[in-house]
CSV table of C-alpha atoms in Angstrom, one decimal:
chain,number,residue,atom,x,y,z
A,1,UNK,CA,-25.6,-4.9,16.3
A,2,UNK,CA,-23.2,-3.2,14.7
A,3,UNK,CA,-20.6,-6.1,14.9
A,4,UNK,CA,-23.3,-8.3,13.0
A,5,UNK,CA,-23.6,-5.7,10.1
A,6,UNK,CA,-19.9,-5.9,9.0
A,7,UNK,CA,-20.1,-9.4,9.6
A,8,UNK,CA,-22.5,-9.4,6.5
A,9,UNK,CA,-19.6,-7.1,5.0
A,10,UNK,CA,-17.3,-10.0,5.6
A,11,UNK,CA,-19.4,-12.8,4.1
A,12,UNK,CA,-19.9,-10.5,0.9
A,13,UNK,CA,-15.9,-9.8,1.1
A,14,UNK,CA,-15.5,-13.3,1.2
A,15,UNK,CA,-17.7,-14.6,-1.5
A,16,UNK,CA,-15.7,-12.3,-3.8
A,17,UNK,CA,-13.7,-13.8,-6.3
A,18,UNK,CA,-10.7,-13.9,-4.1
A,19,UNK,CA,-6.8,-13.6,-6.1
A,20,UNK,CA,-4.6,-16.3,-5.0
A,21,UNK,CA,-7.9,-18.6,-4.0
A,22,UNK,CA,-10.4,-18.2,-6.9
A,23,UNK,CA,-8.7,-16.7,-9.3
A,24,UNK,CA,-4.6,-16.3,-10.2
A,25,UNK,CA,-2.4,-13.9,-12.0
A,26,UNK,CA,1.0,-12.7,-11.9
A,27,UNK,CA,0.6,-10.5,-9.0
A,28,UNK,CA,3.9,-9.0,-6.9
A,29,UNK,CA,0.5,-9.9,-4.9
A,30,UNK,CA,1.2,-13.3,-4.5
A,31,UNK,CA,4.2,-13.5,-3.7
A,32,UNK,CA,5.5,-12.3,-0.6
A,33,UNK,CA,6.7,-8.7,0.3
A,34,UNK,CA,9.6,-8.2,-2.0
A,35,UNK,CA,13.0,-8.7,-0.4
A,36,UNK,CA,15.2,-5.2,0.6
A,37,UNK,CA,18.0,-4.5,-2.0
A,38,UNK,CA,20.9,-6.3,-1.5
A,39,UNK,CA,18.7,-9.7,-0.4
A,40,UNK,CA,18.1,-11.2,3.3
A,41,UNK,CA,20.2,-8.7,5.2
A,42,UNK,CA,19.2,-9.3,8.4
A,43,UNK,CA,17.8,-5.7,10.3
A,44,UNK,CA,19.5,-4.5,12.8
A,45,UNK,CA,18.1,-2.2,15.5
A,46,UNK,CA,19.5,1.6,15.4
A,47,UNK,CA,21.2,3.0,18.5
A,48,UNK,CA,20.9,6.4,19.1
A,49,UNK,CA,24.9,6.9,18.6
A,50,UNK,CA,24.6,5.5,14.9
A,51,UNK,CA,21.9,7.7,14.6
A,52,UNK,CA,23.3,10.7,15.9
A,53,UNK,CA,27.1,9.4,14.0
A,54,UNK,CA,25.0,9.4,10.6
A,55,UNK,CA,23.5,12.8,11.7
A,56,UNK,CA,26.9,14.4,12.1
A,57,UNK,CA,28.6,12.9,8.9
A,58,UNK,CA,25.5,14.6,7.3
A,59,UNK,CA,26.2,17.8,9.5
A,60,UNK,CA,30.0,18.1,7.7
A,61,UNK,CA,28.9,17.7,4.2
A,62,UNK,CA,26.8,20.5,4.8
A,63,UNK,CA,28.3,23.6,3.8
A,64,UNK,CA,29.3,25.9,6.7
A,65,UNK,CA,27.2,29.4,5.8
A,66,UNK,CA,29.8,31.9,6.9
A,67,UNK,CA,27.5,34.2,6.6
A,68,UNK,CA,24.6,34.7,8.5
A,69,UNK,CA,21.2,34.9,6.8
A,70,UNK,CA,18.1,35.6,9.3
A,71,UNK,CA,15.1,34.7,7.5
A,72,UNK,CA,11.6,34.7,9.0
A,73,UNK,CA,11.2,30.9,9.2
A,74,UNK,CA,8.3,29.7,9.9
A,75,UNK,CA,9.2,25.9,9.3
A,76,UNK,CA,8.3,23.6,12.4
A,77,UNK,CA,9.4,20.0,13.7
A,78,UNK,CA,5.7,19.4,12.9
A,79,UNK,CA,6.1,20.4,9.2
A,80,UNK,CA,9.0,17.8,9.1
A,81,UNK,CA,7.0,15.1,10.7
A,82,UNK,CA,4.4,15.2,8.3
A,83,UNK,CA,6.7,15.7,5.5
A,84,UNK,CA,8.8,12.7,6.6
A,85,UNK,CA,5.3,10.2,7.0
A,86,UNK,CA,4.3,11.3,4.1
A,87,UNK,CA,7.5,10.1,2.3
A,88,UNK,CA,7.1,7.7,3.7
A,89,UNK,CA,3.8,6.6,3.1
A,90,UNK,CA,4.6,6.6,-0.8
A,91,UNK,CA,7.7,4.9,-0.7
A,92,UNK,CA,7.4,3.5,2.2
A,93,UNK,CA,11.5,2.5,3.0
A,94,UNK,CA,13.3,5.8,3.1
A,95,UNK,CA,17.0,6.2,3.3
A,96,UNK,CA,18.1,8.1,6.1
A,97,UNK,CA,20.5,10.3,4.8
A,98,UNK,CA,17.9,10.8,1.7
A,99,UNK,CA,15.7,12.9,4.5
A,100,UNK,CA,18.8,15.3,4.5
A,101,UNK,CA,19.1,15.5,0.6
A,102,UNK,CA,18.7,18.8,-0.5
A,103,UNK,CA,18.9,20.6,2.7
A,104,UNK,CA,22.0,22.6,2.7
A,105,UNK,CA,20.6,25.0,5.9
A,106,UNK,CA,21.3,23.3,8.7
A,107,UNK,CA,18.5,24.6,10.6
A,108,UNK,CA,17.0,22.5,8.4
A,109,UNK,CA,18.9,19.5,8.9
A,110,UNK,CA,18.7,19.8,12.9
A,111,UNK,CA,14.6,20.5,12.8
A,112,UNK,CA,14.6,17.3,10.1
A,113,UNK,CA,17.0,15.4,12.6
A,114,UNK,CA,14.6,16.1,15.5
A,115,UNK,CA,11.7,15.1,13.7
A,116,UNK,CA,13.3,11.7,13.2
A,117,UNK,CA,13.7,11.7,17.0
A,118,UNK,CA,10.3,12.5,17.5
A,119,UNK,CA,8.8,9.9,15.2
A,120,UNK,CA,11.0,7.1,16.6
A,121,UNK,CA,10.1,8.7,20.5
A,122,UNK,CA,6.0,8.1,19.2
A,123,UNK,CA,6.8,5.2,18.0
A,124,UNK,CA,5.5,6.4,14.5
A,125,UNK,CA,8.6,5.2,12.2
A,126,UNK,CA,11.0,2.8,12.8
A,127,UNK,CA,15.2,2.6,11.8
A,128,UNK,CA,16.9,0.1,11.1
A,129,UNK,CA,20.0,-0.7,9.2
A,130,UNK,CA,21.2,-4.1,7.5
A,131,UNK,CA,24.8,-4.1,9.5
A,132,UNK,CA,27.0,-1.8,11.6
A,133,UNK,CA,27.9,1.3,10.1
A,134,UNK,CA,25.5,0.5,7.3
A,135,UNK,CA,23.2,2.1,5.7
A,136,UNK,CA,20.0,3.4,8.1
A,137,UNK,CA,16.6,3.4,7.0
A,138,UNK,CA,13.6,4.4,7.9
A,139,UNK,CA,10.4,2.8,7.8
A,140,UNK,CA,6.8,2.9,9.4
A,141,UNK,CA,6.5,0.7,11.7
A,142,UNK,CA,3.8,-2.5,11.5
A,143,UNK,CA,2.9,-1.6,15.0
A,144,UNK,CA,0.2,1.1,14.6
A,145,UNK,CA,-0.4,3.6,17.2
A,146,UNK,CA,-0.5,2.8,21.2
B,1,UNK,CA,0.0,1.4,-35.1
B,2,UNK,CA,-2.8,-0.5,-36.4
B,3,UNK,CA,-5.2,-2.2,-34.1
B,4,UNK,CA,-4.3,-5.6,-34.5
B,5,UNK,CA,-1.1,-4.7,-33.4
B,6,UNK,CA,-1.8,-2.5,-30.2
B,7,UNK,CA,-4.2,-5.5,-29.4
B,8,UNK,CA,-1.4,-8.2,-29.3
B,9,UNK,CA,1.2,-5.3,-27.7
B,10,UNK,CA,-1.6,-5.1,-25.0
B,11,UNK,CA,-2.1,-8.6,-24.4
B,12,UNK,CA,1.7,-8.8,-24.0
B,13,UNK,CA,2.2,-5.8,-21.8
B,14,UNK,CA,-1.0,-7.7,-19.5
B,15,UNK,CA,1.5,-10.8,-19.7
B,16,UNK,CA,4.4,-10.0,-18.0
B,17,UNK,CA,3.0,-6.6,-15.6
B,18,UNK,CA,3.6,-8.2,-11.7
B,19,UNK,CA,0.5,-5.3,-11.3
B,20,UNK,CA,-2.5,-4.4,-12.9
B,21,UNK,CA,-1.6,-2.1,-15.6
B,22,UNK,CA,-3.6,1.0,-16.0
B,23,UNK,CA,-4.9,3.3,-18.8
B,24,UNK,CA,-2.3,6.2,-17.6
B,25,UNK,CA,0.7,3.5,-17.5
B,26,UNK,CA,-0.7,2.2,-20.8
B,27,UNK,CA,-0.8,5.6,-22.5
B,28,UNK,CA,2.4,6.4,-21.3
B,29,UNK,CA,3.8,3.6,-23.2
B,30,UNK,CA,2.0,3.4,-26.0
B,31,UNK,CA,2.6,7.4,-26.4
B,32,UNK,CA,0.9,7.9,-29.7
B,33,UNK,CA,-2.3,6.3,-29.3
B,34,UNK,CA,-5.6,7.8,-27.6
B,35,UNK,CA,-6.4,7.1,-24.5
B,36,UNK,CA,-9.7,5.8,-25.6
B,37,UNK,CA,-8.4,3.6,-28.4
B,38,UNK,CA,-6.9,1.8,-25.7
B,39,UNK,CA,-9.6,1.2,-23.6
B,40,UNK,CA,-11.6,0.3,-26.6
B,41,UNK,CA,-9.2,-2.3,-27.8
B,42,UNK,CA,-8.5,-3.6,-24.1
B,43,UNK,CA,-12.6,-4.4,-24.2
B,44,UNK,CA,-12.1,-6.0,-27.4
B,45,UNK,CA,-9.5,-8.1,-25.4
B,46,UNK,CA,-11.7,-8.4,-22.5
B,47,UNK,CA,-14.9,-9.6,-24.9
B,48,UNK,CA,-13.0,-12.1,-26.9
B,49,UNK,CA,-11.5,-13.7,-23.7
B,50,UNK,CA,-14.7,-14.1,-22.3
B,51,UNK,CA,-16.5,-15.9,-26.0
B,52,UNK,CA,-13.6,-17.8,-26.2
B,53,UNK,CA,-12.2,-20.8,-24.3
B,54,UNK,CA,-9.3,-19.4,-23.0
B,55,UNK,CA,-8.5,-20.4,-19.1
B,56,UNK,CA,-7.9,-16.8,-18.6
B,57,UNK,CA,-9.9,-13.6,-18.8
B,58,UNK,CA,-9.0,-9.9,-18.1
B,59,UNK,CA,-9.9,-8.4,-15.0
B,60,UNK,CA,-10.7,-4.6,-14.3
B,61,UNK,CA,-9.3,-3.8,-10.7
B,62,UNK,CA,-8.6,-0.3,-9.3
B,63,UNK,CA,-8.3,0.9,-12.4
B,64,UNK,CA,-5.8,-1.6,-13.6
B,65,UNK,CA,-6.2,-4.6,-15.8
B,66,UNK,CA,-5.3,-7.7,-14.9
B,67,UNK,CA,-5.3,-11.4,-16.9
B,68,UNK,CA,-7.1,-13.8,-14.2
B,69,UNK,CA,-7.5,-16.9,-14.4
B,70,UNK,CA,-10.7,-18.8,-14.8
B,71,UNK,CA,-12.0,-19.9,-10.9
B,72,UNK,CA,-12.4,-23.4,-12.4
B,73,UNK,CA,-9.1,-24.0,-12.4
B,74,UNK,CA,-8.2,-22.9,-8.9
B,75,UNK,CA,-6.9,-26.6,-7.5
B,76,UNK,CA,-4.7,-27.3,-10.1
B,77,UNK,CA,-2.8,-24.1,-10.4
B,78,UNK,CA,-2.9,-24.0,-6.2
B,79,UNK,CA,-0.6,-27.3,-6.9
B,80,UNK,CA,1.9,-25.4,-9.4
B,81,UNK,CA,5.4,-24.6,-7.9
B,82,UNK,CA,6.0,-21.5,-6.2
B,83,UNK,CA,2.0,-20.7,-6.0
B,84,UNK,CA,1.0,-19.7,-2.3
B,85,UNK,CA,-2.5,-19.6,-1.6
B,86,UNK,CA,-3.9,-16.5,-0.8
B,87,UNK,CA,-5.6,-17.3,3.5
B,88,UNK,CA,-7.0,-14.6,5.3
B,89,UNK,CA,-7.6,-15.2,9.0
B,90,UNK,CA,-11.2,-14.5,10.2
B,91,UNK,CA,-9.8,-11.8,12.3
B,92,UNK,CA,-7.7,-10.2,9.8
B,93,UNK,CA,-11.0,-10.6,7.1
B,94,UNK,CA,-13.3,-9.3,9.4
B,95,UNK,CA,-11.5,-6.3,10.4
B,96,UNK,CA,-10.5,-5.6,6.8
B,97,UNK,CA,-14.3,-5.5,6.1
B,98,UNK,CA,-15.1,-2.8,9.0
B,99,UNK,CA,-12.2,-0.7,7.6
B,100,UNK,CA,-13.0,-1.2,4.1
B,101,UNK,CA,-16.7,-0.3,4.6
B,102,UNK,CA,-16.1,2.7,7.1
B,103,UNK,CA,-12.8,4.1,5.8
B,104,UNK,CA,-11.0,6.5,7.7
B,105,UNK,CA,-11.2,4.5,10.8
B,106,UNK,CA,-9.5,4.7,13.6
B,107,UNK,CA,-7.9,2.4,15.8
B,108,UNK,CA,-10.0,2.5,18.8
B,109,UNK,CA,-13.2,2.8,16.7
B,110,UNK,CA,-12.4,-0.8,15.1
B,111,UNK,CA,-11.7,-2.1,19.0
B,112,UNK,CA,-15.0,-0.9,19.6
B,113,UNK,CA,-16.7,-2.9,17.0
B,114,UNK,CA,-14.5,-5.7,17.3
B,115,UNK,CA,-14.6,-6.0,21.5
B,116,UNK,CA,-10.3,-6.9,21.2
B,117,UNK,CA,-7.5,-5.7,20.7
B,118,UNK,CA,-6.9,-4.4,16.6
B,119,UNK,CA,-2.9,-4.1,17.3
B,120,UNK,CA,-1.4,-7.7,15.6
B,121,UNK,CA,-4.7,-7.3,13.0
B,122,UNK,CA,-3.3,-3.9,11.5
B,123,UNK,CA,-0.2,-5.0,12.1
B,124,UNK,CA,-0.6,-8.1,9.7
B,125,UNK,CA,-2.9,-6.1,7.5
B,126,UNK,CA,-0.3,-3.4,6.8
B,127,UNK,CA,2.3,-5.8,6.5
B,128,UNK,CA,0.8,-7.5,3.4
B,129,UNK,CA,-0.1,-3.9,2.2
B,130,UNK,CA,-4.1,-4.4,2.2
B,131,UNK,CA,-4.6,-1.4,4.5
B,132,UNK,CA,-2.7,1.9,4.9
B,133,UNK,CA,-2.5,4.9,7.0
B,134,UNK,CA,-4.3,7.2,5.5
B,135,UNK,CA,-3.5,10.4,8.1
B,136,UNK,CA,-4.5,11.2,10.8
B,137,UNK,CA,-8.3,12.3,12.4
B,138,UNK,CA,-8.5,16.0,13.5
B,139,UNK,CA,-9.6,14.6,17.4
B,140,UNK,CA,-7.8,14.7,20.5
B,141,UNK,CA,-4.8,13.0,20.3
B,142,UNK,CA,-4.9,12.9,16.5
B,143,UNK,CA,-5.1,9.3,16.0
B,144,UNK,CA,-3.8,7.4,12.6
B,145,UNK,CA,-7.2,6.9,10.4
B,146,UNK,CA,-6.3,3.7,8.2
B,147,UNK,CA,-8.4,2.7,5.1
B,148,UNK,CA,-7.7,-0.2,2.3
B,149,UNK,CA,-5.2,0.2,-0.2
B,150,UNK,CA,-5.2,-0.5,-3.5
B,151,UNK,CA,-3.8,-4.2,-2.9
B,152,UNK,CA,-7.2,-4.4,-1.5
B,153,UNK,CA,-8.5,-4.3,-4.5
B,154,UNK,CA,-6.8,-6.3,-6.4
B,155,UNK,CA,-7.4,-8.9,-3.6
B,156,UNK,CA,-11.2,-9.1,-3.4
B,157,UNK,CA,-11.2,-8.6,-8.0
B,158,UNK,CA,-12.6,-4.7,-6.8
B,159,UNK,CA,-12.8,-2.2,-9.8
B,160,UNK,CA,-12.9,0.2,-7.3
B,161,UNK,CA,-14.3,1.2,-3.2
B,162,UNK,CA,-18.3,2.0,-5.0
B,163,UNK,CA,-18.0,-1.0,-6.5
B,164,UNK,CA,-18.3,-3.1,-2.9
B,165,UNK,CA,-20.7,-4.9,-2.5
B,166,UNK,CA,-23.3,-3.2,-0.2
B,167,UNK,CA,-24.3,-4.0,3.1
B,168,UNK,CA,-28.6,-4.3,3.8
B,169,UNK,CA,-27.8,-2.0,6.4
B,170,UNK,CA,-26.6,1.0,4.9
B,171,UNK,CA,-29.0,0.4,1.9
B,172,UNK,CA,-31.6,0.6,4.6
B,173,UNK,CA,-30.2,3.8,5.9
B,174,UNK,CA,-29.5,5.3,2.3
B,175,UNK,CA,-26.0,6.0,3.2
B,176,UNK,CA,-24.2,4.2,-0.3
């Protein structure tokens, strides 16, 4: 019963006037998902050593604190997560060393390097890069959740 | 500025925009002009499209304007260079139309509708940017709720979601 009522929903979808059937206009719309910078890089998949080797070149920029500061902290690897899809969602492509910008505490930058590997372990973003040693970035995946 | 000029500075900016253009993009180029003179001078565009015989008329999609052109001349553009028909599989419409009519949905929820599997559905739908994740549903397991994005509406010529068309149903049930 339910099935039938969104087929009406579909019939009254469908008698819309529909861009790129009924009507046209110069819509990024029409035409298809715009191309990645730098034009029809094939994607490569991300092992976890690039991963890990883009992590550490990351690591050494950061400035070693010779001091040490204890501050109450009560940033999670779930805070990450979210903060990570949700930059996601907006921009959808993220560049991986862009998580890491402005993070000079590298508590920070290890809980934001283990939210990466928890989102790739759920399956909830996915990293690829455009050639060895290139650049890595992040992405949500088209595969939706299992 | 005077009017006649912010018309034809509209009607160009509406020319070349690869996206509807809206009132808060508009403002923020024309920076000196009122918010409502624009609107009032993108009706005047809007009106004299429409009594004229232009092939072309502007469109009010979530909450962007858009030049369309007129249905009549759908075949012969769809033969123009470069021009890929919009097709929607029936799959990919009908699932669009549960999400878009009971946004957030989850995954399952659709499955349940549907009686199949939703994954290659989304998956298509996502890809072409007419759904989105919205976040996730405070339920066991937190599932990702999805909902239509605005590509959506520019899509199916939708000012915005209250302007769907309403299903019997839910008029029946006084839920829109």
């Amino acid at each position: 019963l339910e099935y039938q009522k969104f087929q009406e929903g579909e019939r009254l979808l469908e008698e819309r006037s529909l861009l790129g059937r009924d009507t046209f206009a110069k819509s990024s719309l029409l035409i298809d998902f715009p191309e990645e910078e730098g034009g029809e890089e094939e994607l490569q998949a991300v092992s976890i050593i690039d991963l890990l080797d883009a992590f550490k070149e990351i690591l050494d920029r950061a400035p070693s604190s010779k001091t040490m500061e204890i501050q109450p902290d009560n940033l999670s690897i779930a805070d990450k997560i979210d903060e990570i899809l949700g930059r996601l969602k907006s921009e959808r492509v993220v560049d991986f060393s862009s998580v890491f910008a402005n993070l000079e505490d590298r508590r920070h930058l290890i809980l934001t390097f283990l939210a990466i590997l928890e989102l790739i372990r759920q399956r909830l973003i996915k990293v690829e890069q455009s050639q060895p040693f290139g650049k890595i970035t992040l992405y949500l995946p088209q595969e939706t959740e299992q | 500025m005077n009017k006649l000029f912010i018309k034809g500075l509209l009607e160009a900016l509406l020319l070349v925009s690869p996206k509807p253009l809206t009132l808060e993009t508009l403002s923020r180029i024309l920076d000196d002009c009122q918010r409502s003179d624009i609107r009032e001078v993108l009706n005047l565009i809007k009106e004299d499209l429409l009594s004229s015989d232009k092939g072309f008329y502007l469109e009010e999609i979530g909450e962007g304007y858009q030049f369309r052109t007129k249905e009549e001349y759908a075949p012969w553009i769809k033969k123009l260079e470069g021009i890929r028909p919009v097709k929607l599989s029936k799959p990919a419409l009908e699932t669009l139309a549960i999400i878009a009519y009971k946004q957030p949905i989850i995954r399952t929820e659709i499955e349940g509708i549907r009686g199949v599997d939703a994954g290659s559905v989304l998956k298509t739908l996502l890809e072409r940017r007419l759904i989105k994740i919205l976040g996730r549903k405070e339920i066991p397991g937190r599932p990702i709720a999805y909902g239509t994005a605005k590509e959506f509406l520019e899509l199916f010529s939708l000012k915005d979601l209250s302007s769907l068309p309403t299903l019997k149903e839910m008029e029946r049930e006084g839920i829109t």
